[in-house]
PDB file of C-alpha atoms in Angstrom:
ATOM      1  CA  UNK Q 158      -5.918 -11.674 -28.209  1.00 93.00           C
ATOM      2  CA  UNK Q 159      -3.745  -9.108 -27.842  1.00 92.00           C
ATOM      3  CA  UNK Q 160      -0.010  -8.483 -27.080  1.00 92.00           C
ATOM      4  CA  UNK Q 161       2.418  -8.132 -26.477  1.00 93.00           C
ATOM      5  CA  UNK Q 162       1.582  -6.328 -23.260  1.00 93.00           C
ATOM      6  CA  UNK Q 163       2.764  -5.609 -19.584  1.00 93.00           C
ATOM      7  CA  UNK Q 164       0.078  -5.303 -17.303  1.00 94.00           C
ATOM      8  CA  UNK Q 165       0.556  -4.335 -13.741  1.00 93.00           C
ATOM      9  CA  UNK Q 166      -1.669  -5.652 -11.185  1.00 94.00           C
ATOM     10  CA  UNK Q 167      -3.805  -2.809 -10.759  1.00 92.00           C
ATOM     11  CA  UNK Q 168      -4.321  -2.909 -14.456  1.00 94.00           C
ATOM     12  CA  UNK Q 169      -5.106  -6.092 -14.268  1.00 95.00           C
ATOM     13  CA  UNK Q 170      -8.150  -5.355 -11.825  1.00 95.00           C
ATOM     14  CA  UNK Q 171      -9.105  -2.295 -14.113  1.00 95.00           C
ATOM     15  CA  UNK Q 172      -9.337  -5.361 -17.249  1.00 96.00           C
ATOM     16  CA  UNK Q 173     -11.690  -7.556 -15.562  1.00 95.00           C
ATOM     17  CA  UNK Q 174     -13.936  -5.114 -14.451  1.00 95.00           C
ATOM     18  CA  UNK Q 175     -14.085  -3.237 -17.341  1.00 95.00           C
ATOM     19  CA  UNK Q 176     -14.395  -6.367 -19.532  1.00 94.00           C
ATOM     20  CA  UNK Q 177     -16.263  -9.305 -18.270  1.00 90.00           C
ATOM     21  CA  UNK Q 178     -14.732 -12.548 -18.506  1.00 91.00           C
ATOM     22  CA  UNK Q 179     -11.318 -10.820 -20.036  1.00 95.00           C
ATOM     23  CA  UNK Q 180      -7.572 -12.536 -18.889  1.00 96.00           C
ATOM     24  CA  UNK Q 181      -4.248 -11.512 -18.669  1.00 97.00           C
ATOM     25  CA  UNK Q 182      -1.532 -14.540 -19.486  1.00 97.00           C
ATOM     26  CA  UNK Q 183       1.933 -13.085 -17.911  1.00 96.00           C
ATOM     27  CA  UNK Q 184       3.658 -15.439 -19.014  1.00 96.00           C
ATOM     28  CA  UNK Q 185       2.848 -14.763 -22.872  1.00 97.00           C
ATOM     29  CA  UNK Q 186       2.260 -11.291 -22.206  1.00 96.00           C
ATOM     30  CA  UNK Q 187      -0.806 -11.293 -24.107  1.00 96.00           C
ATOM     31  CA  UNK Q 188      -4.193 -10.127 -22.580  1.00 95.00           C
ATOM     32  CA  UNK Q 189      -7.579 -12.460 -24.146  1.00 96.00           C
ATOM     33  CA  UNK Q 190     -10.769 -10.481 -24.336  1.00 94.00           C
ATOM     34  CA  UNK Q 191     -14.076 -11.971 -25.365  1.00 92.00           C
ATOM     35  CA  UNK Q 192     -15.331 -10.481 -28.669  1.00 90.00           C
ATOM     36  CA  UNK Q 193     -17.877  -7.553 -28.522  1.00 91.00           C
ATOM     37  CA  UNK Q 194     -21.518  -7.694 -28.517  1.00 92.00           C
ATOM     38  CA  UNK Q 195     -23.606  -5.148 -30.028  1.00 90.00           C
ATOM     39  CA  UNK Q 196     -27.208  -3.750 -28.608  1.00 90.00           C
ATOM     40  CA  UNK Q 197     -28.919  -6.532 -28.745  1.00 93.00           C
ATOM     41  CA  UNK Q 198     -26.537  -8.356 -26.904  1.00 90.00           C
ATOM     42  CA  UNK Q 199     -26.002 -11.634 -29.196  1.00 92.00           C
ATOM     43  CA  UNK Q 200     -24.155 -10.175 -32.125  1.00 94.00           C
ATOM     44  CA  UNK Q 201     -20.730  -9.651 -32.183  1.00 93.00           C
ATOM     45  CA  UNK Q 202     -19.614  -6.464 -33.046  1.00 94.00           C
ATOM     46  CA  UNK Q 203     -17.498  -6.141 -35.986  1.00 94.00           C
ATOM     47  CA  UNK Q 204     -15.384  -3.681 -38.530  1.00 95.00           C
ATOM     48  CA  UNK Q 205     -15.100  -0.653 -37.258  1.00 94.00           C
ATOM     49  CA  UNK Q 206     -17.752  -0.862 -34.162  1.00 94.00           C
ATOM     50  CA  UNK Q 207     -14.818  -3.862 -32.805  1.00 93.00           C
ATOM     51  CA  UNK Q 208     -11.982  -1.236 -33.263  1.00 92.00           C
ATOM     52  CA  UNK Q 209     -13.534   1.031 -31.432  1.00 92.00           C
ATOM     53  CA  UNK Q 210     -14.905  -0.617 -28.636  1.00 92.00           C
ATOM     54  CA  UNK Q 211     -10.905  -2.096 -28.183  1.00 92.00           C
ATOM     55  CA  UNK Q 212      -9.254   1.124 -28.996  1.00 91.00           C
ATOM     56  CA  UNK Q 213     -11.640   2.749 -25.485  1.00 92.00           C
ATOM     57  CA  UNK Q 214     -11.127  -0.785 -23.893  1.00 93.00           C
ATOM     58  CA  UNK Q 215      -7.011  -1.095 -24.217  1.00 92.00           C
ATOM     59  CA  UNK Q 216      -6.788   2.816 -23.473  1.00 91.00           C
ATOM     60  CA  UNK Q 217      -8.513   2.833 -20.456  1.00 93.00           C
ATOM     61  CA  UNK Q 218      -6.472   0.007 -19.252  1.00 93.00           C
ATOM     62  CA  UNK Q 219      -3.314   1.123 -20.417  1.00 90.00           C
ATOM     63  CA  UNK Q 220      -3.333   4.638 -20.012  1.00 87.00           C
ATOM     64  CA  UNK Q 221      -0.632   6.091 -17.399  1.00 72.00           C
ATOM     65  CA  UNK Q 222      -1.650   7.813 -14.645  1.00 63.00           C
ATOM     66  CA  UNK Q 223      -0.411  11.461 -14.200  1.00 51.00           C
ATOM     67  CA  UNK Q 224       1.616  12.488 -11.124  1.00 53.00           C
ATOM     68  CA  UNK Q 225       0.595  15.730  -9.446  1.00 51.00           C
ATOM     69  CA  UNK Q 226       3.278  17.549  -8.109  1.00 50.00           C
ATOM     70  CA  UNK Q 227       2.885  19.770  -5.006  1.00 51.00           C
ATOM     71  CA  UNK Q 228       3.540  23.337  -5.554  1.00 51.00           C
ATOM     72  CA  UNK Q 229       4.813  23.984  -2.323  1.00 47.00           C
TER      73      UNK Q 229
END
């Protein structure tokens, strides 16, 4: 788990597709993801593999799109 955290709706989409079987509780502000699995797709990942794999999960997610402004 993770939080606390305000997720719009359209990063809510982004969450579940990104990570299967992740929620979002707005209520508690706090968004559950499913731990990790390595290669082999049974272990879980852990250490510093788990921090990563969050840290790329939680920015793509969270990170703020950029306006373009016109230049006319």
């Amino acid at each position: 788990r993770v939080g606390p955290v305000e997720l719009r709706e359209s990063q809510v989409m982004k969450l579940s597709r990104l990570a299967e079987g992740a929620t979002y509780k707005e209520a508690v502000r706090t968004v559950s993801i499913k731990a990790p699995v390595g290669p082999d797709r049974r272990t879980p990942l852990r250490d510093v593999a788990l921090l990563e794999k969050l840290h790329t999960l939680l920015t793509a997610v969270l990170a703020q799109p950029v306006a373009v402004a016109a230049s006319r």
